[in-house]
Amino acid sequence: MMADKGNNNKPSQWHEIETLLGSKLPALPTSKQMDLLKDTSWIEGYVQNILEKTMPKQEVKKSVRSKAEVFETHYHVIVKTPISYENNPAVKVRTDLIKIEEMLDNKKHQLIRLPCLVIPSTARATYKEGILQIKIRKKKLNKAYREVSIRYI
């Protein structure tokens, strides 16, 4: 009986809220409409479509998946990768990454992540029988502590 009394109060409460807001509220969704709302698989496609429309189209350089072998010794990191001599490669080194650009096809480059930090200015590259080898000195970690003065305010 109490459940019936509660249901009888809902329409009047709904009407009171509509009166308070000064406009008619939409009808509650049916169970069939609720079932449609449970399937959210369409959201991913919608978001992807919006992103494609808003993001400017750019010609992205092709990044070749690295076939490089990376070795570490006590003091050096050595990278060996097969590359064609005709492509006239350019090697660029930073502390954590090597970028090999093929000059013949300037839209291709190869990125090789290094296992530790290196000193880029120490990099040396050699080419022999289709293999490009790059040797770079590791950056030493300074394990000594440095005392910092404290300013009391």
mmCIF file of N, CA, C and O in Angstrom, residues 17 24 80 118 127:
data_model
loop_
_atom_site.group_PDB
_atom_site.id
_atom_site.type_symbol
_atom_site.label_atom_id
_atom_site.label_comp_id
_atom_site.label_asym_id
_atom_site.label_seq_id
_atom_site.Cartn_x
_atom_site.Cartn_y
_atom_site.Cartn_z
ATOM 1 N N ILE A 17 8.006 20.453 -9.541
ATOM 2 C CA ILE A 17 9.332 20.790 -10.075
ATOM 3 C C ILE A 17 9.185 21.542 -11.382
ATOM 4 O O ILE A 17 9.863 22.544 -11.607
ATOM 5 N N LYS A 24 8.194 22.691 -18.927
ATOM 6 C CA LYS A 24 7.838 21.280 -18.870
ATOM 7 C C LYS A 24 9.093 20.425 -19.018
ATOM 8 O O LYS A 24 9.922 20.664 -19.887
ATOM 9 N N LYS A 80 74.004 -1.287 -33.795
ATOM 10 C CA LYS A 80 74.246 -1.815 -35.139
ATOM 11 C C LYS A 80 72.910 -1.944 -35.838
ATOM 12 O O LYS A 80 71.971 -2.518 -35.280
ATOM 13 N N VAL A 118 73.648 9.042 -22.807
ATOM 14 C CA VAL A 118 74.967 9.047 -23.437
ATOM 15 C C VAL A 118 75.430 10.484 -23.639
ATOM 16 O O VAL A 118 74.657 11.428 -23.466
ATOM 17 N N TYR A 127 80.611 2.392 -41.247
ATOM 18 C CA TYR A 127 79.749 1.631 -42.141
ATOM 19 C C TYR A 127 80.582 0.540 -42.792
ATOM 20 O O TYR A 127 81.645 0.812 -43.354
#
